[in-house]
Every structure is written in structure tokens, then in C-alpha cells.
Amino acid sequence: MILIHSFTSILMLQADSSAAAPPPASGSAIVEMLQNSGPIALTVLGILALSSLFSWGVILAKLSSFGRARTQSQRFLRAFRKAGRLQEISAVSEQFKPSPLVSVFDEVYETYRRQTGGSGPPRNIVSLERSAQTAASEALTVMERRMTWLATIGAVSPFVGLFGTIMGIVDAFHGLGTAGTATLRAVAPGISEALITTAAGLVVAVPAVIAYNQFTARVREFGARMDDFARELLNSMEDSTLRPAQDPAEREAARGLQR
């Protein structure tokens, strides 16, 4: 009875001491795992860290450029619809340069000037349509710049993390074989490497994929807006609205050419 009572007392003291000991902080645990990681895991984490920094740089830059493009497009449309002449819009178009609509207008107006000298109805509306399509395509190409990197990072990062996972499991089995016994101390370093590289790959991939999908939708939206604006601009030229007024001498010269 005395031995049983003594053993029970020892167990209770050990339980109390383990309960009183504070749990390790999560931040210190992550730092400890990084310190215990091997060169392969550190290389994988370094690649993922650089990929994350680059993807976030692209994301922030695209958010800023798309925001400016949307704001300036709205302002340019208001100015376009209030203007009475094409020359008035051409004179102020540089103020709205971040807008892709400006590129469409400048290209169409330049083609119009080559056809008519800046006055009169357009002679070849098909040529103006092609100019609008070319300008819209070039503007979309500029807006899509570096977006493929987001798609690449979003697709590749999980596999890079998976590579670190596989190597961590290999290290865990190697530690198990070296120790000769199935103990937690033998497999813990390799398992921790596997888990942290897997988590890092997901942390890098998820924002890149979300940003790529959102930016792709915005690019399609800008493409639709440029098509609508091109039709509105060409309709205005055909309907003699927003067309530069001709003085009497120009009208007589135009009539003489028609004769």
C-alpha cells in the first residue's frame, strides 16, 4: 500500500509539473522548425518566398494600373460625350492616357485624319474599324503584361511545396532507419519539413490564382468597353455628330472634288 501510494504521488507531481509548464509559442515553434530544416527544405522555402514577393509585386501594380484605367475611362467618356468636335477630344486626350479608350480614340482619329484631312465624313469606315480593333488589341496586350507570371506561380508553387514535402518524408524515413526504432524524435524533423513546405506552397499559390482570375475578368471587361466605345465613336462619325465643322471655303472645295 505504501509503494502504491508513493507511485501515485510521483505521477501526480509529474502531471502537475507538466501542466504548469507553459506551452511553446507558435512563432518560436516555426523558427525552431526553420532552424532544424535541411538545405533542400530551405531552398524550397527560399524559392517560394521569392515567388511570393514577385507575385505580390505584380498584384499591387495591377491593382493600381487597373484602378487608374477605370477612373480615367469614366472621365474620358464623360468628356467625349460632352464635346462638340473631335479636335476638342484630341486636344485633351493626353489627360486621360491611363485609359485604354484613349488608345482606341487616338488610333481611329489618326486614321480619320489621314483619310479626310480632319474634316468631312469618313471615306472608308472599314479602315476605321480595323484601326479600332488594332488599338484595342494592343491595349489589352499591355494590360495583360506579367499576368502569365501569376498563373505560372499559382500552378507551380504547390508542386514546389510538394517537392519539399517528398524530401521531408524521405528524411523522416532516413531518420527512422538510422535510429532503428520508431520514435517521434527520429521522424519529427522530416515531418516538420514536409508540413511547412506544403503550407508555404499553398500560401504562395492561393493569392496568385485568385488575383489572376480577378484580373482576367477585368481585362475582359475593359475589352468589352473598348468595343462599345469604338462602335460609339464610329457611329458618331457616320451620323455627322462630333464631326469638325467646315468653313464655307472647305465646303466649296469638297463640293468641287465631288463633282
mmCIF file of C-alpha atoms in Angstrom:
data_model
loop_
_atom_site.group_PDB
_atom_site.id
_atom_site.type_symbol
_atom_site.label_atom_id
_atom_site.label_comp_id
_atom_site.label_asym_id
_atom_site.label_seq_id
_atom_site.Cartn_x
_atom_site.Cartn_y
_atom_site.Cartn_z
ATOM 1 C CA MET A 1 0.000 0.000 0.000
ATOM 2 C CA ILE A 2 2.819 2.349 0.853
ATOM 3 C CA LEU A 3 4.519 1.643 -2.501
ATOM 4 C CA ILE A 4 1.304 2.217 -4.429
ATOM 5 C CA HIS A 5 0.685 5.490 -2.586
ATOM 6 C CA SER A 6 4.237 6.672 -3.323
ATOM 7 C CA PHE A 7 3.954 5.817 -7.044
ATOM 8 C CA THR A 8 0.639 7.625 -7.277
ATOM 9 C CA SER A 9 2.154 10.686 -5.631
ATOM 10 C CA ILE A 10 5.046 10.717 -8.107
ATOM 11 C CA LEU A 11 2.635 10.538 -11.073
ATOM 12 C CA MET A 12 0.567 13.392 -9.679
ATOM 13 C CA LEU A 13 3.680 15.545 -9.201
ATOM 14 C CA GLN A 14 4.776 14.885 -12.796
ATOM 15 C CA ALA A 15 1.320 15.738 -14.120
ATOM 16 C CA ASP A 16 1.244 18.958 -12.124
ATOM 17 C CA SER A 17 4.690 19.988 -13.342
ATOM 18 C CA SER A 18 3.793 19.265 -16.986
ATOM 19 C CA ALA A 19 0.528 21.195 -16.669
ATOM 20 C CA ALA A 20 2.300 24.129 -15.047
ATOM 21 C CA ALA A 21 4.896 24.330 -17.829
ATOM 22 C CA PRO A 22 3.850 26.964 -20.401
ATOM 23 C CA PRO A 23 3.219 25.724 -23.964
ATOM 24 C CA PRO A 24 5.766 26.807 -26.567
ATOM 25 C CA ALA A 25 4.785 29.844 -28.610
ATOM 26 C CA SER A 26 3.753 29.171 -32.185
ATOM 27 C CA GLY A 27 6.206 31.733 -33.509
ATOM 28 C CA SER A 28 9.129 30.151 -31.688
ATOM 29 C CA ALA A 29 7.987 26.716 -32.923
ATOM 30 C CA ILE A 30 8.091 27.900 -36.542
ATOM 31 C CA VAL A 31 11.515 29.451 -36.015
ATOM 32 C CA GLU A 32 12.732 26.220 -34.441
ATOM 33 C CA MET A 33 11.409 24.199 -37.377
ATOM 34 C CA LEU A 34 13.192 26.514 -39.810
ATOM 35 C CA GLN A 35 16.423 26.201 -37.856
ATOM 36 C CA ASN A 36 16.162 22.420 -37.912
ATOM 37 C CA SER A 37 15.282 22.272 -41.618
ATOM 38 C CA GLY A 38 17.754 20.827 -44.072
ATOM 39 C CA PRO A 39 19.265 22.569 -47.110
ATOM 40 C CA ILE A 40 16.644 21.184 -49.509
ATOM 41 C CA ALA A 41 13.744 22.479 -47.409
ATOM 42 C CA LEU A 42 15.419 25.872 -47.005
ATOM 43 C CA THR A 43 15.999 26.078 -50.758
ATOM 44 C CA VAL A 44 12.357 25.262 -51.445
ATOM 45 C CA LEU A 45 11.212 27.864 -48.907
ATOM 46 C CA GLY A 46 13.553 30.443 -50.439
ATOM 47 C CA ILE A 47 12.159 29.837 -53.930
ATOM 48 C CA LEU A 48 8.615 30.107 -52.609
ATOM 49 C CA ALA A 49 9.444 33.316 -50.726
ATOM 50 C CA LEU A 50 10.875 34.947 -53.870
ATOM 51 C CA SER A 51 7.861 33.786 -55.877
ATOM 52 C CA SER A 52 5.518 35.252 -53.276
ATOM 53 C CA LEU A 53 7.309 38.615 -53.280
ATOM 54 C CA PHE A 54 7.232 38.777 -57.078
ATOM 55 C CA SER A 55 3.571 37.776 -57.310
ATOM 56 C CA TRP A 56 2.540 40.352 -54.708
ATOM 57 C CA GLY A 57 4.506 42.987 -56.580
ATOM 58 C CA VAL A 58 2.604 42.139 -59.766
ATOM 59 C CA ILE A 59 -0.702 42.063 -57.881
ATOM 60 C CA LEU A 60 -0.211 45.506 -56.314
ATOM 61 C CA ALA A 61 0.987 47.001 -59.602
ATOM 62 C CA LYS A 62 -2.010 45.600 -61.490
ATOM 63 C CA LEU A 63 -4.449 46.808 -58.852
ATOM 64 C CA SER A 64 -3.037 50.311 -59.183
ATOM 65 C CA SER A 65 -2.966 50.343 -63.003
ATOM 66 C CA PHE A 66 -6.457 48.851 -63.369
ATOM 67 C CA GLY A 67 -7.832 51.333 -60.843
ATOM 68 C CA ARG A 68 -6.359 54.263 -62.765
ATOM 69 C CA ALA A 69 -7.590 52.838 -66.066
ATOM 70 C CA ARG A 70 -11.160 52.517 -64.778
ATOM 71 C CA THR A 71 -11.218 56.013 -63.274
ATOM 72 C CA GLN A 72 -9.727 57.678 -66.345
ATOM 73 C CA SER A 73 -12.021 55.729 -68.668
ATOM 74 C CA GLN A 74 -15.077 57.081 -66.882
ATOM 75 C CA ARG A 75 -13.726 60.638 -67.078
ATOM 76 C CA PHE A 76 -12.791 60.274 -70.737
ATOM 77 C CA LEU A 77 -16.255 59.005 -71.643
ATOM 78 C CA ARG A 78 -17.850 61.989 -69.927
ATOM 79 C CA ALA A 79 -15.541 64.369 -71.813
ATOM 80 C CA PHE A 80 -16.173 62.559 -75.101
ATOM 81 C CA ARG A 81 -19.939 62.748 -74.780
ATOM 82 C CA LYS A 82 -19.864 66.422 -73.828
ATOM 83 C CA ALA A 83 -17.513 67.504 -76.622
ATOM 84 C CA GLY A 84 -18.816 69.001 -79.854
ATOM 85 C CA ARG A 85 -15.784 68.349 -82.068
ATOM 86 C CA LEU A 86 -13.226 65.614 -82.467
ATOM 87 C CA GLN A 87 -10.432 68.190 -82.212
ATOM 88 C CA GLU A 88 -11.606 69.092 -78.719
ATOM 89 C CA ILE A 89 -11.321 65.491 -77.583
ATOM 90 C CA SER A 90 -7.962 65.030 -79.296
ATOM 91 C CA ALA A 91 -6.588 68.100 -77.534
ATOM 92 C CA VAL A 92 -7.416 66.755 -74.060
ATOM 93 C CA SER A 93 -6.958 63.019 -74.644
ATOM 94 C CA GLU A 94 -3.455 63.049 -73.123
ATOM 95 C CA GLN A 95 -5.001 63.929 -69.769
ATOM 96 C CA PHE A 96 -6.747 60.526 -69.729
ATOM 97 C CA LYS A 97 -3.796 58.487 -71.026
ATOM 98 C CA PRO A 98 -4.088 55.620 -68.466
ATOM 99 C CA SER A 99 -7.439 54.781 -70.048
ATOM 100 C CA PRO A 100 -7.325 52.184 -72.852
ATOM 101 C CA LEU A 101 -10.171 54.062 -74.535
ATOM 102 C CA VAL A 102 -7.743 56.867 -75.327
ATOM 103 C CA SER A 103 -5.615 54.495 -77.398
ATOM 104 C CA VAL A 104 -8.671 53.480 -79.403
ATOM 105 C CA PHE A 105 -9.693 57.090 -79.966
ATOM 106 C CA ASP A 106 -6.203 58.254 -80.952
ATOM 107 C CA GLU A 107 -5.753 55.439 -83.465
ATOM 108 C CA VAL A 108 -9.180 55.928 -85.029
ATOM 109 C CA TYR A 109 -8.810 59.708 -85.136
ATOM 110 C CA GLU A 110 -5.356 59.453 -86.736
ATOM 111 C CA THR A 111 -6.754 57.170 -89.442
ATOM 112 C CA TYR A 112 -9.668 59.553 -89.908
ATOM 113 C CA ARG A 113 -7.275 62.487 -90.360
ATOM 114 C CA ARG A 114 -5.286 60.596 -92.974
ATOM 115 C CA GLN A 115 -8.488 59.886 -94.885
ATOM 116 C CA THR A 116 -10.144 63.296 -94.744
ATOM 117 C CA GLY A 117 -7.542 65.754 -93.506
ATOM 118 C CA GLY A 118 -9.522 66.254 -90.322
ATOM 119 C CA SER A 119 -12.838 67.301 -91.828
ATOM 120 C CA GLY A 120 -15.761 65.777 -93.620
ATOM 121 C CA PRO A 121 -17.329 62.345 -93.404
ATOM 122 C CA PRO A 122 -15.087 59.264 -93.233
ATOM 123 C CA ARG A 123 -14.285 57.781 -96.609
ATOM 124 C CA ASN A 124 -13.587 54.208 -95.522
ATOM 125 C CA ILE A 125 -15.383 53.095 -92.368
ATOM 126 C CA VAL A 126 -13.868 49.597 -92.612
ATOM 127 C CA SER A 127 -10.398 51.073 -92.239
ATOM 128 C CA LEU A 128 -11.517 52.894 -89.097
ATOM 129 C CA GLU A 129 -12.942 49.670 -87.675
ATOM 130 C CA ARG A 130 -9.650 47.894 -88.270
ATOM 131 C CA SER A 131 -7.772 50.721 -86.581
ATOM 132 C CA ALA A 132 -10.059 50.441 -83.571
ATOM 133 C CA GLN A 133 -9.552 46.675 -83.381
ATOM 134 C CA THR A 134 -5.779 47.039 -83.626
ATOM 135 C CA ALA A 135 -5.659 49.672 -80.908
ATOM 136 C CA ALA A 136 -7.904 47.607 -78.636
ATOM 137 C CA SER A 137 -5.743 44.528 -79.150
ATOM 138 C CA GLU A 138 -2.562 46.450 -78.329
ATOM 139 C CA ALA A 139 -4.140 47.979 -75.221
ATOM 140 C CA LEU A 140 -5.260 44.549 -73.988
ATOM 141 C CA THR A 141 -1.770 43.177 -74.572
ATOM 142 C CA VAL A 142 -0.328 45.908 -72.372
ATOM 143 C CA MET A 143 -2.911 45.271 -69.673
ATOM 144 C CA GLU A 144 -2.207 41.525 -69.691
ATOM 145 C CA ARG A 145 1.530 42.040 -69.266
ATOM 146 C CA ARG A 146 3.025 39.920 -66.419
ATOM 147 C CA MET A 147 -0.313 38.274 -65.697
ATOM 148 C CA THR A 148 1.035 34.998 -67.045
ATOM 149 C CA TRP A 149 3.532 35.042 -64.181
ATOM 150 C CA LEU A 150 0.644 34.948 -61.721
ATOM 151 C CA ALA A 151 -0.815 31.925 -63.498
ATOM 152 C CA THR A 152 2.583 30.222 -63.556
ATOM 153 C CA ILE A 153 3.267 30.879 -59.870
ATOM 154 C CA GLY A 154 -0.224 29.737 -58.915
ATOM 155 C CA ALA A 155 0.183 26.498 -60.851
ATOM 156 C CA VAL A 156 3.794 25.665 -59.973
ATOM 157 C CA SER A 157 4.048 26.703 -56.302
ATOM 158 C CA PRO A 158 2.052 23.721 -54.922
ATOM 159 C CA PHE A 159 4.339 21.341 -56.824
ATOM 160 C CA VAL A 160 7.433 23.104 -55.469
ATOM 161 C CA GLY A 161 5.983 22.708 -51.982
ATOM 162 C CA LEU A 162 5.165 19.076 -52.798
ATOM 163 C CA PHE A 163 8.799 18.511 -53.716
ATOM 164 C CA GLY A 164 9.790 19.770 -50.269
ATOM 165 C CA THR A 165 7.125 17.511 -48.782
ATOM 166 C CA ILE A 166 8.524 14.454 -50.522
ATOM 167 C CA MET A 167 12.077 15.242 -49.455
ATOM 168 C CA GLY A 168 10.899 15.809 -45.880
ATOM 169 C CA ILE A 169 9.245 12.397 -45.835
ATOM 170 C CA VAL A 170 12.424 10.877 -47.267
ATOM 171 C CA ASP A 171 14.398 12.497 -44.431
ATOM 172 C CA ALA A 172 11.857 11.166 -41.932
ATOM 173 C CA PHE A 173 12.285 7.601 -43.171
ATOM 174 C CA HIS A 174 16.032 8.051 -43.243
ATOM 175 C CA GLY A 175 15.981 9.214 -39.621
ATOM 176 C CA LEU A 176 13.765 6.272 -38.736
ATOM 177 C CA GLY A 177 16.194 3.854 -40.352
ATOM 178 C CA THR A 178 19.187 5.458 -38.670
ATOM 179 C CA ALA A 179 17.583 5.399 -35.236
ATOM 180 C CA GLY A 180 16.464 1.804 -35.641
ATOM 181 C CA THR A 181 13.331 2.393 -33.578
ATOM 182 C CA ALA A 182 10.026 4.026 -34.408
ATOM 183 C CA THR A 183 10.309 7.067 -32.178
ATOM 184 C CA LEU A 184 8.840 10.541 -32.615
ATOM 185 C CA ARG A 185 12.267 12.099 -32.227
ATOM 186 C CA ALA A 186 13.512 10.176 -35.255
ATOM 187 C CA VAL A 187 10.756 11.259 -37.654
ATOM 188 C CA ALA A 188 9.782 14.680 -36.278
ATOM 189 C CA PRO A 189 12.356 16.809 -38.213
ATOM 190 C CA GLY A 190 11.453 15.299 -41.568
ATOM 191 C CA ILE A 191 7.718 15.534 -40.968
ATOM 192 C CA SER A 192 8.030 19.176 -39.891
ATOM 193 C CA GLU A 193 9.925 19.993 -43.102
ATOM 194 C CA ALA A 194 7.228 18.253 -45.140
ATOM 195 C CA LEU A 195 4.405 20.145 -43.458
ATOM 196 C CA ILE A 196 5.990 23.591 -43.579
ATOM 197 C CA THR A 197 6.910 23.346 -47.276
ATOM 198 C CA THR A 198 3.404 22.151 -48.124
ATOM 199 C CA ALA A 199 1.862 25.064 -46.264
ATOM 200 C CA ALA A 200 4.278 27.535 -47.880
ATOM 201 C CA GLY A 201 3.383 26.293 -51.369
ATOM 202 C CA LEU A 202 -0.321 26.824 -50.706
ATOM 203 C CA VAL A 203 0.245 30.260 -49.170
ATOM 204 C CA VAL A 204 2.074 31.359 -52.320
ATOM 205 C CA ALA A 205 -0.295 29.738 -54.825
ATOM 206 C CA VAL A 206 -3.707 30.769 -53.497
ATOM 207 C CA PRO A 207 -3.300 34.599 -53.753
ATOM 208 C CA ALA A 208 -1.699 34.282 -57.192
ATOM 209 C CA VAL A 209 -4.566 32.177 -58.554
ATOM 210 C CA ILE A 210 -7.242 34.459 -57.081
ATOM 211 C CA ALA A 211 -5.533 37.578 -58.443
ATOM 212 C CA TYR A 212 -5.091 36.032 -61.901
ATOM 213 C CA ASN A 213 -8.769 35.135 -62.157
ATOM 214 C CA GLN A 214 -9.866 38.582 -60.983
ATOM 215 C CA PHE A 215 -7.510 40.391 -63.341
ATOM 216 C CA THR A 216 -8.577 38.214 -66.266
ATOM 217 C CA ALA A 217 -12.186 39.195 -65.631
ATOM 218 C CA ARG A 218 -11.208 42.872 -65.534
ATOM 219 C CA VAL A 219 -9.286 42.581 -68.800
ATOM 220 C CA ARG A 220 -12.357 41.067 -70.459
ATOM 221 C CA GLU A 221 -14.432 43.920 -69.063
ATOM 222 C CA PHE A 222 -12.029 46.507 -70.498
ATOM 223 C CA GLY A 223 -12.096 44.695 -73.837
ATOM 224 C CA ALA A 224 -15.896 44.916 -73.937
ATOM 225 C CA ARG A 225 -15.761 48.612 -73.017
ATOM 226 C CA MET A 226 -13.293 49.327 -75.815
ATOM 227 C CA ASP A 227 -15.503 47.543 -78.337
ATOM 228 C CA ASP A 228 -18.536 49.541 -77.181
ATOM 229 C CA PHE A 229 -16.600 52.808 -77.324
ATOM 230 C CA ALA A 230 -15.273 52.038 -80.814
ATOM 231 C CA ARG A 231 -18.818 51.452 -82.068
ATOM 232 C CA GLU A 232 -19.999 54.647 -80.404
ATOM 233 C CA LEU A 233 -17.142 56.626 -81.959
ATOM 234 C CA LEU A 234 -17.716 55.231 -85.445
ATOM 235 C CA ASN A 235 -21.460 55.807 -85.191
ATOM 236 C CA SER A 236 -20.795 59.401 -84.205
ATOM 237 C CA MET A 237 -18.604 59.889 -87.255
ATOM 238 C CA GLU A 238 -21.149 58.311 -89.582
ATOM 239 C CA ASP A 239 -24.044 60.285 -88.102
ATOM 240 C CA SER A 240 -22.155 63.569 -88.509
ATOM 241 C CA THR A 241 -22.046 64.132 -84.751
ATOM 242 C CA LEU A 242 -18.773 65.135 -83.131
ATOM 243 C CA ARG A 243 -17.556 65.976 -86.642
ATOM 244 C CA PRO A 244 -15.419 69.079 -87.152
ATOM 245 C CA ALA A 245 -17.373 71.921 -88.677
ATOM 246 C CA GLN A 246 -16.225 73.091 -92.086
ATOM 247 C CA ASP A 247 -15.962 76.691 -93.071
ATOM 248 C CA PRO A 248 -17.565 77.808 -96.379
ATOM 249 C CA ALA A 249 -14.294 77.562 -98.314
ATOM 250 C CA GLU A 250 -13.786 73.964 -97.210
ATOM 251 C CA ARG A 251 -17.357 73.070 -98.145
ATOM 252 C CA GLU A 252 -16.931 74.553 -101.626
ATOM 253 C CA ALA A 253 -13.671 72.677 -102.110
ATOM 254 C CA ALA A 254 -15.343 69.453 -101.015
ATOM 255 C CA ARG A 255 -18.171 70.015 -103.463
ATOM 256 C CA GLY A 256 -15.671 70.660 -106.255
ATOM 257 C CA LEU A 257 -13.945 67.371 -105.511
ATOM 258 C CA GLN A 258 -17.254 65.543 -105.565
ATOM 259 C CA ARG A 259 -18.059 66.999 -108.994
#
